[in-house]
Coordinates of C-alpha atoms in Angstrom, one line a residue:
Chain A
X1 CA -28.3 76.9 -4.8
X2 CA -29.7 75.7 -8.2
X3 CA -28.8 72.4 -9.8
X4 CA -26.9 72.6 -12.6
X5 CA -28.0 69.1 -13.6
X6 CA -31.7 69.6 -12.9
X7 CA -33.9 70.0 -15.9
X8 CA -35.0 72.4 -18.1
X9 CA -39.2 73.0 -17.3
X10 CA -41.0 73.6 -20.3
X11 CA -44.6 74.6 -19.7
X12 CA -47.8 75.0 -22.8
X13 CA -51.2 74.3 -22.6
X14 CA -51.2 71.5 -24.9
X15 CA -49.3 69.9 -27.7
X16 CA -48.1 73.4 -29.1
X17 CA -44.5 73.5 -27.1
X18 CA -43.4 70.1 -28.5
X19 CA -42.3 72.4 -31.0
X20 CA -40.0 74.7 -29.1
X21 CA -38.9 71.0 -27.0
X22 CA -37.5 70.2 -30.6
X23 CA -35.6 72.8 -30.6
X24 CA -34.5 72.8 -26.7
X25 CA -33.3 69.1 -27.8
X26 CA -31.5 70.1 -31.2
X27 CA -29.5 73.7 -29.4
X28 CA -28.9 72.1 -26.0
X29 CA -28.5 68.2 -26.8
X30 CA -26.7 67.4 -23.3
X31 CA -29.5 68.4 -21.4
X32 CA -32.7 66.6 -19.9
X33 CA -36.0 68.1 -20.1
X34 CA -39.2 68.0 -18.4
X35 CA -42.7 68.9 -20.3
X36 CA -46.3 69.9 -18.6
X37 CA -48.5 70.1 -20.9
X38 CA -52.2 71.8 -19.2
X39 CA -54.5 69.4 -21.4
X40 CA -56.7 70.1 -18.6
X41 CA -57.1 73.9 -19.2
X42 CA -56.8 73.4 -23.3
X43 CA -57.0 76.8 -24.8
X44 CA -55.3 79.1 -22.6
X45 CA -56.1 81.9 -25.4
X46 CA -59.7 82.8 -24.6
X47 CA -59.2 82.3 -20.3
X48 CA -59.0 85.3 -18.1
X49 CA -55.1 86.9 -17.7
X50 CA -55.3 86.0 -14.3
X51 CA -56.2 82.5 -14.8
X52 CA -53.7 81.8 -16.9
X53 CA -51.1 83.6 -14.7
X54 CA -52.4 81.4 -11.7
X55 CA -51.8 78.3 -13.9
X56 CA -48.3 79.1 -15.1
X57 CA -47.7 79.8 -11.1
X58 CA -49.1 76.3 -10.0
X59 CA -46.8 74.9 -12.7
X60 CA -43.7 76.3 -12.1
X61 CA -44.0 75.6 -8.6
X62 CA -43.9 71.9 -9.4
X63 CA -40.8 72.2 -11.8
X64 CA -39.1 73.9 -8.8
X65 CA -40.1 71.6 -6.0
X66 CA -40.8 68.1 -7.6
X67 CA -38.5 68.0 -11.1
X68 CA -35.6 70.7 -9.5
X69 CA -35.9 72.1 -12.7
X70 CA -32.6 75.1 -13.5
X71 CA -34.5 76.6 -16.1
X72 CA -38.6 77.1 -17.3
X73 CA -39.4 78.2 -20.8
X74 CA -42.9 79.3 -20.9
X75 CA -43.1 77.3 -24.7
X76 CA -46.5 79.4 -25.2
X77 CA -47.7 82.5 -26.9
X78 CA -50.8 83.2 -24.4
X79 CA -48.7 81.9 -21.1
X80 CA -45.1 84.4 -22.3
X81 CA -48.2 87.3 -22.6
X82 CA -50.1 86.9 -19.5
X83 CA -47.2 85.8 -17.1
X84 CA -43.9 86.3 -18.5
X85 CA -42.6 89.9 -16.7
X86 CA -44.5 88.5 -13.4
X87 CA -43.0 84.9 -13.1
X88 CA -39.7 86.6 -13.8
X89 CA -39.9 88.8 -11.1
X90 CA -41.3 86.5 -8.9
X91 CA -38.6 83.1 -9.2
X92 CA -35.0 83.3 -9.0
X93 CA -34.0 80.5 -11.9
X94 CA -33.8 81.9 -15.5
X95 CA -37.2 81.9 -17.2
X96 CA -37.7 82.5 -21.3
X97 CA -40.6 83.5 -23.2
X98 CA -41.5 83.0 -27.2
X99 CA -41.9 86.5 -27.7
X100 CA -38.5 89.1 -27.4
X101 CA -36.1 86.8 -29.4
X102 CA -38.1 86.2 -32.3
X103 CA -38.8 89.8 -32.8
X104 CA -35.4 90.9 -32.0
X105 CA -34.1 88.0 -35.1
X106 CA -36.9 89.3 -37.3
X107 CA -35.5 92.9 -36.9
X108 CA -32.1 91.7 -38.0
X109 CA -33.0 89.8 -40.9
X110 CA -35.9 92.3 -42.1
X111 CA -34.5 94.2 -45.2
X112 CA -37.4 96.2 -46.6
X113 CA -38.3 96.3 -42.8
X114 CA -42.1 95.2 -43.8
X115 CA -42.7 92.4 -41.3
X116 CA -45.3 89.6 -41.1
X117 CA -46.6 87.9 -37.9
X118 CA -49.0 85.2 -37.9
X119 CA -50.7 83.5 -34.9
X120 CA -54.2 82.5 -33.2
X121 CA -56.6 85.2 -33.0
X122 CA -56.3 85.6 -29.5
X123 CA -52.2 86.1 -30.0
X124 CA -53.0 88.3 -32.7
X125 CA -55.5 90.4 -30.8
X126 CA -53.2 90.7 -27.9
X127 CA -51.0 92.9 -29.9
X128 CA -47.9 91.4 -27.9
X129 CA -45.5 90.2 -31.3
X130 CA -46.4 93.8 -33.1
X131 CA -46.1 95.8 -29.2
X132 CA -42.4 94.0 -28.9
X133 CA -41.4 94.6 -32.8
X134 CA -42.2 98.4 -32.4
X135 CA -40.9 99.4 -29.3
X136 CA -37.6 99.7 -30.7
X137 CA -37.9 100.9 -34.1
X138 CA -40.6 103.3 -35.3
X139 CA -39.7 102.8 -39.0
X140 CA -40.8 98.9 -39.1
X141 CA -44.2 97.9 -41.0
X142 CA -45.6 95.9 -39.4
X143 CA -48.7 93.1 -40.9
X144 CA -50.3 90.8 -38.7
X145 CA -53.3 88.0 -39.6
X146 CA -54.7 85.7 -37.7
X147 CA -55.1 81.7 -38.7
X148 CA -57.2 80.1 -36.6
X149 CA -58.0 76.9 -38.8
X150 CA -54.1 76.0 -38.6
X151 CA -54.1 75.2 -35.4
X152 CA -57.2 72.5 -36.1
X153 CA -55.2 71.5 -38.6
X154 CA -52.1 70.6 -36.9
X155 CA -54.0 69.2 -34.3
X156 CA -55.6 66.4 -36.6
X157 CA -52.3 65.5 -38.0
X158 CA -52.7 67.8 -41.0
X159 CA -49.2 69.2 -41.7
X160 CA -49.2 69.3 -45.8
X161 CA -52.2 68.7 -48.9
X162 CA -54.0 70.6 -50.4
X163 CA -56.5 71.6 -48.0
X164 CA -53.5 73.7 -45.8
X165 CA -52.6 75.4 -49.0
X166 CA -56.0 76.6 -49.4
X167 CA -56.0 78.0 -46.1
X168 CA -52.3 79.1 -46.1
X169 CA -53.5 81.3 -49.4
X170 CA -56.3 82.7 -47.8
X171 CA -54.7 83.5 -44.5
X172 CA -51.1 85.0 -46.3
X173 CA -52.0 86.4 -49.7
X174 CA -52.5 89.6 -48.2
X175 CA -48.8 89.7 -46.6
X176 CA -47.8 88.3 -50.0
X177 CA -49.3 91.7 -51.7
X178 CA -47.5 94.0 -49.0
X179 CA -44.4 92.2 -49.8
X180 CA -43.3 91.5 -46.1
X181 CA -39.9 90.0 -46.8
X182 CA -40.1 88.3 -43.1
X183 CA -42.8 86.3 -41.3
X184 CA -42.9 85.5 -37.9
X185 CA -44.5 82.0 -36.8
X186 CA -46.1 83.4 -33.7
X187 CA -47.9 80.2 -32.4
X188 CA -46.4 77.6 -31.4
X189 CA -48.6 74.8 -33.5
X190 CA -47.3 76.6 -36.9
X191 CA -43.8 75.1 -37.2
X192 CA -45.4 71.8 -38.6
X193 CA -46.4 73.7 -41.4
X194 CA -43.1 75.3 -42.3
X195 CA -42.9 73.5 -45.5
X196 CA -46.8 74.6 -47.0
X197 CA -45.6 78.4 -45.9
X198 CA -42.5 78.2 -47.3
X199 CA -43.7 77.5 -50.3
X200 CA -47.1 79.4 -50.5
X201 CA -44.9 82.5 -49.5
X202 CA -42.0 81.8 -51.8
X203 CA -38.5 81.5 -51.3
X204 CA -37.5 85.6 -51.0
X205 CA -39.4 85.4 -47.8
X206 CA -37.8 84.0 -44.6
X207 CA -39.6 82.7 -41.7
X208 CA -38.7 82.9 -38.0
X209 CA -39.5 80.0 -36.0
X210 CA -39.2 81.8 -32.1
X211 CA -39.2 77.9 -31.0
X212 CA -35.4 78.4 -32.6
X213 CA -34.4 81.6 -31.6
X214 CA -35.7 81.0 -28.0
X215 CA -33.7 78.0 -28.4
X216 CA -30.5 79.9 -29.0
X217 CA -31.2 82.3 -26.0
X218 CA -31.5 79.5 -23.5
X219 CA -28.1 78.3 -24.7
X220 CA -25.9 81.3 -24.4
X221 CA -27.8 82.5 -21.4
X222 CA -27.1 79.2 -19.5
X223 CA -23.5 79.4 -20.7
X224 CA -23.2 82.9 -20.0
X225 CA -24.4 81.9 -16.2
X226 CA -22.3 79.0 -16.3
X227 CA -25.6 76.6 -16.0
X228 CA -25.2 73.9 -18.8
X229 CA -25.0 71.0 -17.7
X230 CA -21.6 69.3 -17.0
X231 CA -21.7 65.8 -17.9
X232 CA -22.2 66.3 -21.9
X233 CA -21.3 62.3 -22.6
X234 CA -25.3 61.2 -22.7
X235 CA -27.9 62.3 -25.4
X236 CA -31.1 63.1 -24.6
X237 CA -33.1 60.3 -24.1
X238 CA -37.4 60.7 -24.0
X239 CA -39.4 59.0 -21.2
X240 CA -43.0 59.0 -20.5
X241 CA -41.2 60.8 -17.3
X242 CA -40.9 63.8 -19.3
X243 CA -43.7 64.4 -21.3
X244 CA -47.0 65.0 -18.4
X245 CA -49.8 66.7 -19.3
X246 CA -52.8 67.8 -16.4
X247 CA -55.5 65.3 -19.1
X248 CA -54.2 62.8 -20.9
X249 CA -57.5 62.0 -22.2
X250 CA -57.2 65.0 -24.6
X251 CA -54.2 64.0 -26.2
X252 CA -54.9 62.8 -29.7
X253 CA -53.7 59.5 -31.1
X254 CA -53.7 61.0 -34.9
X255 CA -51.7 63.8 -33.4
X256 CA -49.4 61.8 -31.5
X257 CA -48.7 59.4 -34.4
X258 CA -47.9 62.1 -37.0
X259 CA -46.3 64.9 -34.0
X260 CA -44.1 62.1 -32.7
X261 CA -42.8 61.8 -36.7
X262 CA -42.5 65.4 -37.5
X263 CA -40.6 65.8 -34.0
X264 CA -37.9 62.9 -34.5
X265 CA -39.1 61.5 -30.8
X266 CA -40.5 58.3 -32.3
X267 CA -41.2 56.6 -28.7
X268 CA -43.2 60.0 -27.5
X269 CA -45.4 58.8 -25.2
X270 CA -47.6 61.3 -22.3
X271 CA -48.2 60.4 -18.5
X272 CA -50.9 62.0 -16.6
X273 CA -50.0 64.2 -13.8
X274 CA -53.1 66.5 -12.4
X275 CA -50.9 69.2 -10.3
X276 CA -54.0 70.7 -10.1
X277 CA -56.4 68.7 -7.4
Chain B
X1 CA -73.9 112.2 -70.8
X2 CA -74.5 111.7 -66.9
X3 CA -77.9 112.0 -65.7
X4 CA -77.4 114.1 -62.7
X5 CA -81.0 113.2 -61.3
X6 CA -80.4 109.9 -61.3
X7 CA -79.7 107.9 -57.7
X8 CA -76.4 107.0 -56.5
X9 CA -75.9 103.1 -56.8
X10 CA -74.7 101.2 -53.1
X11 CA -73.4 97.5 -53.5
X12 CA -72.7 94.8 -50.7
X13 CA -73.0 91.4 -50.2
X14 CA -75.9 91.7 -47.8
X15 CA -77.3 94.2 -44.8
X16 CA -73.6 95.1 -43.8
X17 CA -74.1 98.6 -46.3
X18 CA -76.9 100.3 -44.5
X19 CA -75.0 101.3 -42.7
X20 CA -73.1 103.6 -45.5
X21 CA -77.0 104.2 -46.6
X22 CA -78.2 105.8 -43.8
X23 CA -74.5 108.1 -43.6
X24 CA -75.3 109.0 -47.9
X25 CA -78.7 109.8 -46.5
X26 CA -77.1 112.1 -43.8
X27 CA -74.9 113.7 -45.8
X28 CA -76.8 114.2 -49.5
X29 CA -80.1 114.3 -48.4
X30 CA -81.7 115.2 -51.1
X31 CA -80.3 112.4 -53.3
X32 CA -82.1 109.2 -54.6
X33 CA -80.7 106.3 -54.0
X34 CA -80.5 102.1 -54.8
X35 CA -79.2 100.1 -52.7
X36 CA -78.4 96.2 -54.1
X37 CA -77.3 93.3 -51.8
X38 CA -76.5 90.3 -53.5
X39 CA -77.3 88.1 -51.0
X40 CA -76.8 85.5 -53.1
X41 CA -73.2 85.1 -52.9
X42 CA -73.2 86.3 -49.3
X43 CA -70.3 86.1 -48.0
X44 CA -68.0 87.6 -50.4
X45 CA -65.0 87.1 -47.5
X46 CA -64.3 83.6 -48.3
X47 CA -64.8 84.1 -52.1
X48 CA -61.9 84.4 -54.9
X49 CA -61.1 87.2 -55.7
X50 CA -62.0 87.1 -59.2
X51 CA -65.7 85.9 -58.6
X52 CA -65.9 89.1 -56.4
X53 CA -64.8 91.2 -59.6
X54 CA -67.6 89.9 -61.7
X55 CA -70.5 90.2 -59.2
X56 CA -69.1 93.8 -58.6
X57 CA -69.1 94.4 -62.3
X58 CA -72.5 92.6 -63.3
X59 CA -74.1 94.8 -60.4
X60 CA -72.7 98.0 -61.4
X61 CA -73.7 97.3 -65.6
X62 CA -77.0 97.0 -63.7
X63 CA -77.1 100.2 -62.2
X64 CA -76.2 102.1 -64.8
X65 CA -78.3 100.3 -68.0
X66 CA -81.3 99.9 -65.5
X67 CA -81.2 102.3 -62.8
X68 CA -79.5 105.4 -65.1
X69 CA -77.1 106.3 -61.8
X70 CA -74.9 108.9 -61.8
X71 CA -72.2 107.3 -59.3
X72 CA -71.4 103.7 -57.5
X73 CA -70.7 103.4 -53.7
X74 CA -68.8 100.0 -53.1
X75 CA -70.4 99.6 -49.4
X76 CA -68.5 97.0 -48.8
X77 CA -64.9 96.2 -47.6
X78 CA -64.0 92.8 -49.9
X79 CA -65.5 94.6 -52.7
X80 CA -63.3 97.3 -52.3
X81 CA -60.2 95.4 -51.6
X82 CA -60.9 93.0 -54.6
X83 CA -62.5 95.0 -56.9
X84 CA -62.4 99.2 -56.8
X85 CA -59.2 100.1 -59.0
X86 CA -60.6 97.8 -61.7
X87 CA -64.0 99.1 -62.1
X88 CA -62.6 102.9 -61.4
X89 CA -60.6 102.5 -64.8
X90 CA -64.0 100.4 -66.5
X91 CA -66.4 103.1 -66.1
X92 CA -66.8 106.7 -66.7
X93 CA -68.7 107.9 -63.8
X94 CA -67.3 108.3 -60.5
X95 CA -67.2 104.8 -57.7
X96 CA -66.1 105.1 -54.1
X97 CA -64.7 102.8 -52.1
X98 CA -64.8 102.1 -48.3
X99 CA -60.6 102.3 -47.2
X100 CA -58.8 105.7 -48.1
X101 CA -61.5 108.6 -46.9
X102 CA -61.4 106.8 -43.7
X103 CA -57.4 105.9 -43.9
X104 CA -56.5 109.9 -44.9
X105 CA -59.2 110.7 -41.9
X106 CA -57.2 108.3 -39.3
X107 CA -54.0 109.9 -40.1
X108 CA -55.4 113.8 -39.5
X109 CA -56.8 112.7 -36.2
X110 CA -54.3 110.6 -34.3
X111 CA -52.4 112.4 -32.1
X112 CA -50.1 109.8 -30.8
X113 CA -49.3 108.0 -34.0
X114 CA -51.0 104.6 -33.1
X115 CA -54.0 103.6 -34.8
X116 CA -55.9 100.6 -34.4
X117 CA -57.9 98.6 -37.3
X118 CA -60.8 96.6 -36.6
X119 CA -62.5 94.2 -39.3
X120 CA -63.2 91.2 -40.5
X121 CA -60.6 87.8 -40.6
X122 CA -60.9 88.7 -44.4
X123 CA -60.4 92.4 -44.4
X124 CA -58.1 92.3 -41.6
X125 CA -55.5 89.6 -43.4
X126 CA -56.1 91.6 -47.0
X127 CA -54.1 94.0 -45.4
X128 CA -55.4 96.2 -46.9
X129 CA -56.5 99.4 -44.0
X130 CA -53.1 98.5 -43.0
X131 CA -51.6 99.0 -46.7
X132 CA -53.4 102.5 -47.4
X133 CA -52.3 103.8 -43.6
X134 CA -49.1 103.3 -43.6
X135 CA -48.3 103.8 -47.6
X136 CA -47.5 107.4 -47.3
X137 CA -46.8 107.4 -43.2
X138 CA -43.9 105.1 -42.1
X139 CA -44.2 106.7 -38.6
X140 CA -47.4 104.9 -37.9
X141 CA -47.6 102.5 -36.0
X142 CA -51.0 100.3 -36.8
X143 CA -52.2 97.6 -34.5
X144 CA -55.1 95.2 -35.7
X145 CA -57.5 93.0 -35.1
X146 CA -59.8 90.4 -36.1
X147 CA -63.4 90.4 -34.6
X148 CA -65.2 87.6 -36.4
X149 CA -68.0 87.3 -34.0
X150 CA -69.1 90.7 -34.4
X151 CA -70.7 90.3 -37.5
X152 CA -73.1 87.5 -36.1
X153 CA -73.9 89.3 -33.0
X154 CA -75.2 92.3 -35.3
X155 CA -77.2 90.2 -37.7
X156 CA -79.1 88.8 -35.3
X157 CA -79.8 92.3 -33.9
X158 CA -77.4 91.9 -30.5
X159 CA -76.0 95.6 -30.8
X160 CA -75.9 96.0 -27.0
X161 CA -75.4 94.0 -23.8
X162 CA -73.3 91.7 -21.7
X163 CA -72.6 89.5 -24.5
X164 CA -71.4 92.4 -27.0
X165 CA -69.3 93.7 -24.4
X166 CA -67.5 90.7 -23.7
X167 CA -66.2 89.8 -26.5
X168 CA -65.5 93.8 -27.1
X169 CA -63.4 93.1 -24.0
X170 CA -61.9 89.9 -26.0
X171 CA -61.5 91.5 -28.8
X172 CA -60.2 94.8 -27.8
X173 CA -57.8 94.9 -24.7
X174 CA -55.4 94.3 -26.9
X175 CA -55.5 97.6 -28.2
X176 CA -56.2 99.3 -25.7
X177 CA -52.9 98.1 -23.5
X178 CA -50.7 99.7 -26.7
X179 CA -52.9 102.5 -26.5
X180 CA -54.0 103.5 -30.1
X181 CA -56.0 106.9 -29.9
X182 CA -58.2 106.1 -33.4
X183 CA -60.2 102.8 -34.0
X184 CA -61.1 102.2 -37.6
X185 CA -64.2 100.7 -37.8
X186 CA -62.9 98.3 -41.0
X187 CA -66.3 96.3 -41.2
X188 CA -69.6 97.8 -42.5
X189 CA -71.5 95.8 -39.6
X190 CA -69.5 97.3 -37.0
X191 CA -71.3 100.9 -36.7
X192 CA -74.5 99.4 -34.9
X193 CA -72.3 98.5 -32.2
X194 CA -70.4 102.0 -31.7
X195 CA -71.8 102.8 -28.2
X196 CA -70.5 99.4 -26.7
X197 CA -66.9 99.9 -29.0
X198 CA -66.9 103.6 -27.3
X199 CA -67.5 102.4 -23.8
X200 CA -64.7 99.6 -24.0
X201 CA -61.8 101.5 -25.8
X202 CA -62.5 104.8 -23.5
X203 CA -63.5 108.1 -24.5
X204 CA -60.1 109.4 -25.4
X205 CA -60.2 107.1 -28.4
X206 CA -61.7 108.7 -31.6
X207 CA -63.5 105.8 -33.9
X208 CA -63.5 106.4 -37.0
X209 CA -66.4 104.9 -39.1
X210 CA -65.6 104.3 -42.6
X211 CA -69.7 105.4 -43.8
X212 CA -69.1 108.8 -42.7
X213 CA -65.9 110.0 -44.2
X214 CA -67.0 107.9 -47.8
X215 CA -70.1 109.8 -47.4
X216 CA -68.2 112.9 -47.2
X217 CA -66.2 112.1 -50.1
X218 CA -69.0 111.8 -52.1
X219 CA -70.1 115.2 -51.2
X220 CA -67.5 116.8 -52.0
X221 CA -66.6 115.5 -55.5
X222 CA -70.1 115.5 -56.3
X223 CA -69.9 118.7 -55.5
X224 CA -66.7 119.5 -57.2
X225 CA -68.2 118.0 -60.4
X226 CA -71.6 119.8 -60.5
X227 CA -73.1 116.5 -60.4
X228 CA -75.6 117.3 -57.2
X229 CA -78.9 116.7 -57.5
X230 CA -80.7 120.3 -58.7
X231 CA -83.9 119.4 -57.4
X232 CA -83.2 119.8 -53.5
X233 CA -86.7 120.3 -52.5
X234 CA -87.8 116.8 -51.9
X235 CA -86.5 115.2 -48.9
X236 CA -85.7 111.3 -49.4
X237 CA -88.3 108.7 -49.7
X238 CA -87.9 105.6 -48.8
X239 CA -89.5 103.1 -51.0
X240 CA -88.9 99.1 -51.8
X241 CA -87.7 99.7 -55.0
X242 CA -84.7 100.8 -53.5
X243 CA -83.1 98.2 -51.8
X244 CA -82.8 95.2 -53.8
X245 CA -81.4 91.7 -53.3
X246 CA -80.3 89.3 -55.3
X247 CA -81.8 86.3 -52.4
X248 CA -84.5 87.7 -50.3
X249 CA -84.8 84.6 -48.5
X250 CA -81.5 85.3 -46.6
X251 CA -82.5 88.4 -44.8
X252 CA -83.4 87.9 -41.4
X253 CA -86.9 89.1 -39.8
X254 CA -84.6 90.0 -36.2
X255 CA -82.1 91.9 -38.1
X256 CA -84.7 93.8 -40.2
X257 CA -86.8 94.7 -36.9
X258 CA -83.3 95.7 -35.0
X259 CA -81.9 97.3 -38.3
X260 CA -84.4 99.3 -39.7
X261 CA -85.0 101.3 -36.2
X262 CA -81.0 101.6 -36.0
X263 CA -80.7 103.1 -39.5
X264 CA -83.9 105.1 -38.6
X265 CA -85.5 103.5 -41.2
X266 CA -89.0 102.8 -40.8
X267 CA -90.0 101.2 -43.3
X268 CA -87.7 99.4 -44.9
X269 CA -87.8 96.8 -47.2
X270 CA -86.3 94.5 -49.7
X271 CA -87.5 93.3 -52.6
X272 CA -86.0 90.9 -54.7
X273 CA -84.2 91.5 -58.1
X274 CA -82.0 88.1 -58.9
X275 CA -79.6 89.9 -62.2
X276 CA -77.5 86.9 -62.3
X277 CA -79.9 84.3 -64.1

């Protein structure tokens, strides 16, 4: 019998998923969260599939057993690739990936059906955003391009200047020439930057954040199922309780300082918990 | 009035181009050609686009007030995304680029409609394979992918082995789970590597290497235009004063061992020819 006043699990292998947490806390404001971030494994992207899968396993494990989590959202693009069909199968509780509801929101919106999606190499490379956008509807264009040097960016607190322009010119002027009148922000470090891509890919163009439209499919699926949580009198509040991570020494003080503004979580603070030893 | 003995002009930014040298060698054997790599300005990725333009344009004035050719081969991918329509409406005689003989070749040969693209982070986010596939085709569906590391594996002369094939692996799984049946080779460095690509993707998937069909194309509207050489009794030399660059100090020893037996050129070398003071 799952607890309908456990926790939601959110699982990334770093920082990234703070973005999709945002969200989580904005859609579904009654409910309490718990983040793992795998500092200790920091990048998933270039690790063996069956490495990562094994990862994602050990985590949700301790969502289930120790935090009695209702729900885990896999609040990563390499993690939702490598594990989401199997974890699904394999645990009873809901479990969400970034990948089906953006693409499914970026087919509604798309008028000239020429879409954009824009992600780490190794996202790109796995083909999953441009697989899932496809496998409905043959008559979609489809432009992808990776932009490795965001995700330093973001990392070192960079979210606006100059310098991300340049980069956001050199990564998107080629979707700018196709005229993809949608972009998909297929990694979870990008939604810091939503205000350089806005603006670098002008107005006519509308982005979709999956951290949001993930968002929105945790909410009506645990309503569907009847799994929000019943006591909706306290907000969310943020503990170091809920925000672990496998090394804490690899959390940045530059990024926590500007993440923690960006996020609206102005007391964000990580705890160390090492599942793994 | 077009010299029809004269050579046929190949620019790049560097060693990349052999490659479409030793396919014009294949294919018009009896022709003369000059090769120039501006070395100088190597990498042209990362360069604006309108710097590209004039290094494309001071080159080409070159060939024809100097060298007298009869027809320009841009042997190079950023050249011909930044620069071919221009300089095809500048000059009289006839300039090929690297993207739609291979594009139009793609489309005949794919059997399941999914093509796969291969490049460069520039060429892959110009969009521009993408662009010419799918501008006359919406039932494609084209998968890419960036492959950075390739280029540095082949200038050091790394065409085969463990190393190559990993990141092949990294590279292309991607592609090969959605299961395109053609693999444009969009880079001009990406050729040497062809029996590692083949092994990886399977030999159900055709590649297609952009040299080849360009080289055709030339063939045939040389052809078309009378403009072959008439003199087909002398088979091509090889000589120095062919293969120019604008910075001789940037081509490497390992790569111009490993090269010149790939391209089944002896005895190549460069010599160098600085036209921008």
């Amino acid at each position: 019998m799952v607890n309908h006043n456990g926790p939601i699990g959110l699982l990334d292998s770093g920082v990234g998923g703070l973005t999709v947490a945002r969200e989580i806390f904005n859609y579904l404001p009654e409910e309490e969260i718990v983040y793992y971030g795998d500092t200790l494994h920091l990048p998933y992207g270039p690790r063996l599939l069956s490495e990562v899968r094994e990862f994602v396993i050990n985590i949700i494990d301790y969502f289930i057993i120790e935090k009695k989590v209702k729900a885990v959202v896999l609040a990563c693009n390499t993690a939702t690739s490598a594990a989401l069909k199997m974890v699904q199968k394999r645990y009873q509780i809901p479990i969400f990936g970034m990948i089906d509801a953006a693409t499914r929101r970026a087919r509604q919106i798309t008028k000239n059906k020429k879409i954009g999606v824009i992600g780490t190499e190794g996202t790109i490379n796995s083909q999953a955003y441009q697989r899932s956008l496809m496998a409905d509807d043959h008559s979609l264009e489809v432009f992808s391009a990776a932009c490795p040097e965001f995700v330093e960016l973001v990392e070192a607190g960079k979210f606006t200047g100059q310098e991300v322009e340049n980069y956001a010119h050199k990564y998107l002027d080629g979707l700018i020439d196709v005229e993809v009148d949608v972009l998909i922000l297929g990694c979870t470090h990008f939604p810091y930057l939503i205000p350089v891509l806005q603006k670098v890919m002008g107005e006519q163009v509308q982005l979709v954040n999956p951290a949001v439209e993930m968002a929105r499919e945790v909410r009506s699926t645990l309503e569907e199922r009847k799994m929000l949580k019943k006591a909706k009198n306290q907000q969310n509040k943020i503990s170091g309780q809920q925000f672990l991570v496998s090394d804490i020494s690899r959390i940045s003080q530059q990024f926590l300082e500007e993440g923690s503004k960006f996020l609206g979580l102005p007391n964000l603070e990580f705890k160390e918990k090492n599942i793994f030893v």
